[in-house]
C-alpha positions as protocol buffer text, in pm:
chain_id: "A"
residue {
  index: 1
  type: UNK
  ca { x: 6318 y: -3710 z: 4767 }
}
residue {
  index: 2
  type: UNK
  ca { x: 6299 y: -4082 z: 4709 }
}
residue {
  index: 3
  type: UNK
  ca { x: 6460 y: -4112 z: 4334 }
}
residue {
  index: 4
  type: UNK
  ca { x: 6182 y: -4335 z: 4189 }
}
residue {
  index: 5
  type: UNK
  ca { x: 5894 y: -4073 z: 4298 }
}
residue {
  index: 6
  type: UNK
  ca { x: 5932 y: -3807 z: 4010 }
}
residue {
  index: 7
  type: UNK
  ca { x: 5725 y: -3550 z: 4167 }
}
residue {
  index: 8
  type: UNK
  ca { x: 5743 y: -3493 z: 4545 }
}
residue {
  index: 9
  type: UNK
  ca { x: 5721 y: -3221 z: 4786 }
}
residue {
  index: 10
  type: UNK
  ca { x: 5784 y: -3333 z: 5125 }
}
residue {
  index: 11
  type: UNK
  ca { x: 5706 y: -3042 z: 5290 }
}
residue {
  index: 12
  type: UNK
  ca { x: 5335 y: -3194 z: 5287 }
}
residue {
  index: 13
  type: UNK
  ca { x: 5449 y: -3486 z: 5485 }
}
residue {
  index: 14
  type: UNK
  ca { x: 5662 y: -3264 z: 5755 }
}
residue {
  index: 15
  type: UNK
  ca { x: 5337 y: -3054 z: 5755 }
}
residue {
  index: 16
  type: UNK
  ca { x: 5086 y: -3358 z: 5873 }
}
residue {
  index: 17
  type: UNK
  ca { x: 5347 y: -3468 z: 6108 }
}
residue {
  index: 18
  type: UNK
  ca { x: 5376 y: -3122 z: 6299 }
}
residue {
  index: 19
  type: UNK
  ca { x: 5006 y: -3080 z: 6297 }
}
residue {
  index: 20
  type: UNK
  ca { x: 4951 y: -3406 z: 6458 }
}
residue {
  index: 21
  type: UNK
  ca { x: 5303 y: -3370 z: 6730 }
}
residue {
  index: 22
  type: UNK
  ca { x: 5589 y: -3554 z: 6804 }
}
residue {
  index: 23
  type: UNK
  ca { x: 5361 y: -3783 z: 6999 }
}
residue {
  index: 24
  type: UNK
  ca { x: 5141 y: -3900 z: 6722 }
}
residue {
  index: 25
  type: UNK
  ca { x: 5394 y: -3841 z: 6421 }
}
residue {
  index: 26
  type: UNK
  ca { x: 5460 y: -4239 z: 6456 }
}
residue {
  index: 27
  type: UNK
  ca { x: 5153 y: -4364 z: 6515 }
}
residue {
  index: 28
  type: UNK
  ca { x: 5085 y: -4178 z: 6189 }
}
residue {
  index: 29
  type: UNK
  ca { x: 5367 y: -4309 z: 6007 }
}
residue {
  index: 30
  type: UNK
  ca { x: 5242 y: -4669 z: 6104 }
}
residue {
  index: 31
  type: UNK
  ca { x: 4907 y: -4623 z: 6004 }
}
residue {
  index: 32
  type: UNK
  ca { x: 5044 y: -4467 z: 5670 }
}
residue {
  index: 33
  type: UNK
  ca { x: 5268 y: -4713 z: 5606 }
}
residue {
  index: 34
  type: UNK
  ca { x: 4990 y: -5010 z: 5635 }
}
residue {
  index: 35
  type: UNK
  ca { x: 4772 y: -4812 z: 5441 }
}
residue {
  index: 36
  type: UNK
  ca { x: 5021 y: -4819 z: 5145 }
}
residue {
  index: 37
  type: UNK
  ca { x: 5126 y: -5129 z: 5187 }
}
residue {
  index: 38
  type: UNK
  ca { x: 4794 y: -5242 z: 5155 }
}
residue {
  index: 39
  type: UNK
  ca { x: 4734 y: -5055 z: 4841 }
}
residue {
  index: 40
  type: UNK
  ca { x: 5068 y: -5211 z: 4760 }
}
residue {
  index: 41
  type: UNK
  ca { x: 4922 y: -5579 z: 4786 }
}
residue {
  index: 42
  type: UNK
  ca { x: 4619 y: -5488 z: 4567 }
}
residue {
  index: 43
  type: UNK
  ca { x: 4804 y: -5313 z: 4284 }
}
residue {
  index: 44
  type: UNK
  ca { x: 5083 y: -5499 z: 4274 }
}
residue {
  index: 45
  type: UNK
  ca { x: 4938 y: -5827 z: 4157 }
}
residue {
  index: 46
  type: UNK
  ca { x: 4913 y: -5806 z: 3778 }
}
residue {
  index: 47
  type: UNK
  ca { x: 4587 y: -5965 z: 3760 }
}
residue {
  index: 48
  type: UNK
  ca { x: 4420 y: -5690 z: 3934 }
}
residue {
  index: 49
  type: UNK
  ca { x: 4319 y: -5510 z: 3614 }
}
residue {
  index: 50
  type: UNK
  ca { x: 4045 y: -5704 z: 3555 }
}
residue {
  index: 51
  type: UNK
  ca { x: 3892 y: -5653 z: 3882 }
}
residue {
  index: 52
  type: UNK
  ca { x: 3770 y: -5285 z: 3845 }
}
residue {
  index: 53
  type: UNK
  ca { x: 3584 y: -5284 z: 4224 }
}
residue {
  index: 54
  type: UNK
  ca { x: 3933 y: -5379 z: 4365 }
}
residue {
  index: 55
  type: UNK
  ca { x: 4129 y: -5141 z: 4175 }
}
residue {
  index: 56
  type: UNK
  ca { x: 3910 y: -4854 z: 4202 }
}
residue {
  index: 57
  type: UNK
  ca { x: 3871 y: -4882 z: 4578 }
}
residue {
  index: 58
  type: UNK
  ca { x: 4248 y: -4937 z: 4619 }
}
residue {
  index: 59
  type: UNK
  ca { x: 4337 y: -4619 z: 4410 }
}
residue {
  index: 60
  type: UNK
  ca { x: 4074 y: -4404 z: 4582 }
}
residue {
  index: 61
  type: UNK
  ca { x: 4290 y: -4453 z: 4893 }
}
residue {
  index: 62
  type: UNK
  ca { x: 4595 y: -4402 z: 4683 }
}
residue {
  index: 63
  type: UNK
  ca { x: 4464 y: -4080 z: 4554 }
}
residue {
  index: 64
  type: UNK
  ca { x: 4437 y: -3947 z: 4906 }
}
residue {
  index: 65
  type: UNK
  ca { x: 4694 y: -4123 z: 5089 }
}
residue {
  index: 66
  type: UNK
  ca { x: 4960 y: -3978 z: 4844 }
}
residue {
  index: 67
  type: UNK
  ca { x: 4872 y: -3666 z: 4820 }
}
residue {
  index: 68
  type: UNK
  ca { x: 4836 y: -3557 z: 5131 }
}
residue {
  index: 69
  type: UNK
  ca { x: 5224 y: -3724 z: 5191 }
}
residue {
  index: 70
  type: UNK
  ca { x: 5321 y: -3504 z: 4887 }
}
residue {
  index: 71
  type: UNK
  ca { x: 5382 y: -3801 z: 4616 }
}
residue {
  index: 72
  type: UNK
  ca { x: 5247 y: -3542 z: 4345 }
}
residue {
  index: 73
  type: UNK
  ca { x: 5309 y: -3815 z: 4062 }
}
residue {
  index: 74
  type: UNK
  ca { x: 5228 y: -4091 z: 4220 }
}
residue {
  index: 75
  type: UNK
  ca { x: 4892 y: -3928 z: 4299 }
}
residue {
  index: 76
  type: UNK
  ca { x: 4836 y: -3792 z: 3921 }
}
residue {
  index: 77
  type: UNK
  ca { x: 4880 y: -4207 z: 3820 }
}
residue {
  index: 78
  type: UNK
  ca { x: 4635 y: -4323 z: 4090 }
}
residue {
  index: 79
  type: UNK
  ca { x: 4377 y: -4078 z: 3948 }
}
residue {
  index: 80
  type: UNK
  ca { x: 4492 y: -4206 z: 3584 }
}
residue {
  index: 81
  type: UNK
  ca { x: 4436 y: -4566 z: 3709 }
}
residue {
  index: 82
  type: UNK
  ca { x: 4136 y: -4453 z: 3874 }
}
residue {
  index: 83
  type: UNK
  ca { x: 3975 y: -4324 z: 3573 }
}
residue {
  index: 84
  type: UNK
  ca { x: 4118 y: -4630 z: 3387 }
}
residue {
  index: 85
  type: UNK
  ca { x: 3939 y: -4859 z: 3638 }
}
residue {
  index: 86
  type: UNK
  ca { x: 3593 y: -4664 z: 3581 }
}
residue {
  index: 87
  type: UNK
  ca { x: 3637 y: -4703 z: 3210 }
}
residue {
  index: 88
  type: UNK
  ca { x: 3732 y: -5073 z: 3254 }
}
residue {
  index: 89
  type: UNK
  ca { x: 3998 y: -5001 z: 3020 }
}
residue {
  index: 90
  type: UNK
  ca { x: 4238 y: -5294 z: 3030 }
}
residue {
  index: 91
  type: UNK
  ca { x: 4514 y: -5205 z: 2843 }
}
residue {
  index: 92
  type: UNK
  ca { x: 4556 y: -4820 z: 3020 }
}
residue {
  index: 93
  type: UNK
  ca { x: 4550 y: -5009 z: 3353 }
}
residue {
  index: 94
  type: UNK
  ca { x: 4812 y: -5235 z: 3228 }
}
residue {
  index: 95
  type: UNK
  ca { x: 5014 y: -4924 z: 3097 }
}
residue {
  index: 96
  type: UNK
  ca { x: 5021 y: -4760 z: 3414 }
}
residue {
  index: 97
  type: UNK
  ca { x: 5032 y: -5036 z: 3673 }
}
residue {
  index: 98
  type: UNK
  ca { x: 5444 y: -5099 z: 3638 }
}
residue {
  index: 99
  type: UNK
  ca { x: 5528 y: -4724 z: 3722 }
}
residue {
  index: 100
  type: UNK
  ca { x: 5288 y: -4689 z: 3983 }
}
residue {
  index: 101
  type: UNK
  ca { x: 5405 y: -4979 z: 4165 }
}
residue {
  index: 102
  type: UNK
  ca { x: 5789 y: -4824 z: 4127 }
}
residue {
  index: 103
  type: UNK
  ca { x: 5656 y: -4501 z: 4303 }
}
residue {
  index: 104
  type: UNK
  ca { x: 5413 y: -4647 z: 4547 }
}
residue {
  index: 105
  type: UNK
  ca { x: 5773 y: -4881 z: 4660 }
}
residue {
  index: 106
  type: UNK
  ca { x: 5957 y: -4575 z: 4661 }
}
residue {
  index: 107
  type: UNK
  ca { x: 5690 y: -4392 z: 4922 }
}
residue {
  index: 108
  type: UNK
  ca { x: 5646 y: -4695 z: 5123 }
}
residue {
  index: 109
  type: UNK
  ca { x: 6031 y: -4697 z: 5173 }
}
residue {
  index: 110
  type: UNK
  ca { x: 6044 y: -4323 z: 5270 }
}
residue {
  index: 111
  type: UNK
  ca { x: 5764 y: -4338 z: 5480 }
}
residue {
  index: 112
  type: UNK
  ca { x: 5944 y: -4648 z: 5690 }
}
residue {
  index: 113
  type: UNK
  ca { x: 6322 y: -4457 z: 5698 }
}
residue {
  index: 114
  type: UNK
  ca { x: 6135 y: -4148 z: 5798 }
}
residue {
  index: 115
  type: UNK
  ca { x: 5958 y: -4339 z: 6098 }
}
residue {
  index: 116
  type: UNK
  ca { x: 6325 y: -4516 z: 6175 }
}
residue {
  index: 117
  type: UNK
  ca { x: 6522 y: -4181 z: 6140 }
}
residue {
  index: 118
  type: UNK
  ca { x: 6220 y: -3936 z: 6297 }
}
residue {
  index: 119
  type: UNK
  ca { x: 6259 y: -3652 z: 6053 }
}
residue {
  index: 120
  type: UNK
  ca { x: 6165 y: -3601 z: 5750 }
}
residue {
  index: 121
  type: UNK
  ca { x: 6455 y: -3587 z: 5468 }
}
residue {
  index: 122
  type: UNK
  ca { x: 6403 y: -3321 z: 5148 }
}
């Protein structure tokens, strides 16, 4: 598992790509990885906290996206930044933001070596 995600089980992962087959699995992995990346782009601009629409509709994705890839921590922050967002809590969104960023880098990066390399690596 990617060292900055604490929590990951990447069985999940190796399970979506065998139910969609070897000729999809990429296609998939694409698609996931501009999905994240575009969480990525909302999230990782500081100044995001203050725009609640943004950051709720960015972790809502987040909240799916990573656990259904198995990112079990990464989710538990996006529904902590979620809730955060709905609150319009400032300073909990600040709090969180830095670590979430670290893990949502860390899945991005696995996600691309595990399109490059085909397989999935526990």
């Amino acid at each position: 598992a990617p060292v900055e995600i604490r929590e990951f089980d990447p069985s999940r992962l190796a399970h979506l790509m065998d139910l969609t087959g070897p000729d999809l699995a990429q296609e998939l992995l694409v698609r996931l990885t501009e999905d994240l990346a575009g969480v990525l782009e909302v999230v990782g601009n500081e100044r995001v906290a203050g725009d609640w629409k943004r950051l709720r509709e960015a972790t809502h994705v987040l909240i799916s996206l990573s656990g259904s890839v198995g990112a079990l921590s990464l989710q538990a922050m996006a529904e902590a930044l979620n809730a955060a967002a709905h609150r319009q809590d400032q300073d909990a969104s600040v709090a969180i933001l830095p670590a979430l960023t670290r893990e949502l880098q860390a899945l991005i990066a696995y996600v691309r070596a595990t399109r490059a390399s085909g397989r999935i690596d526990a």
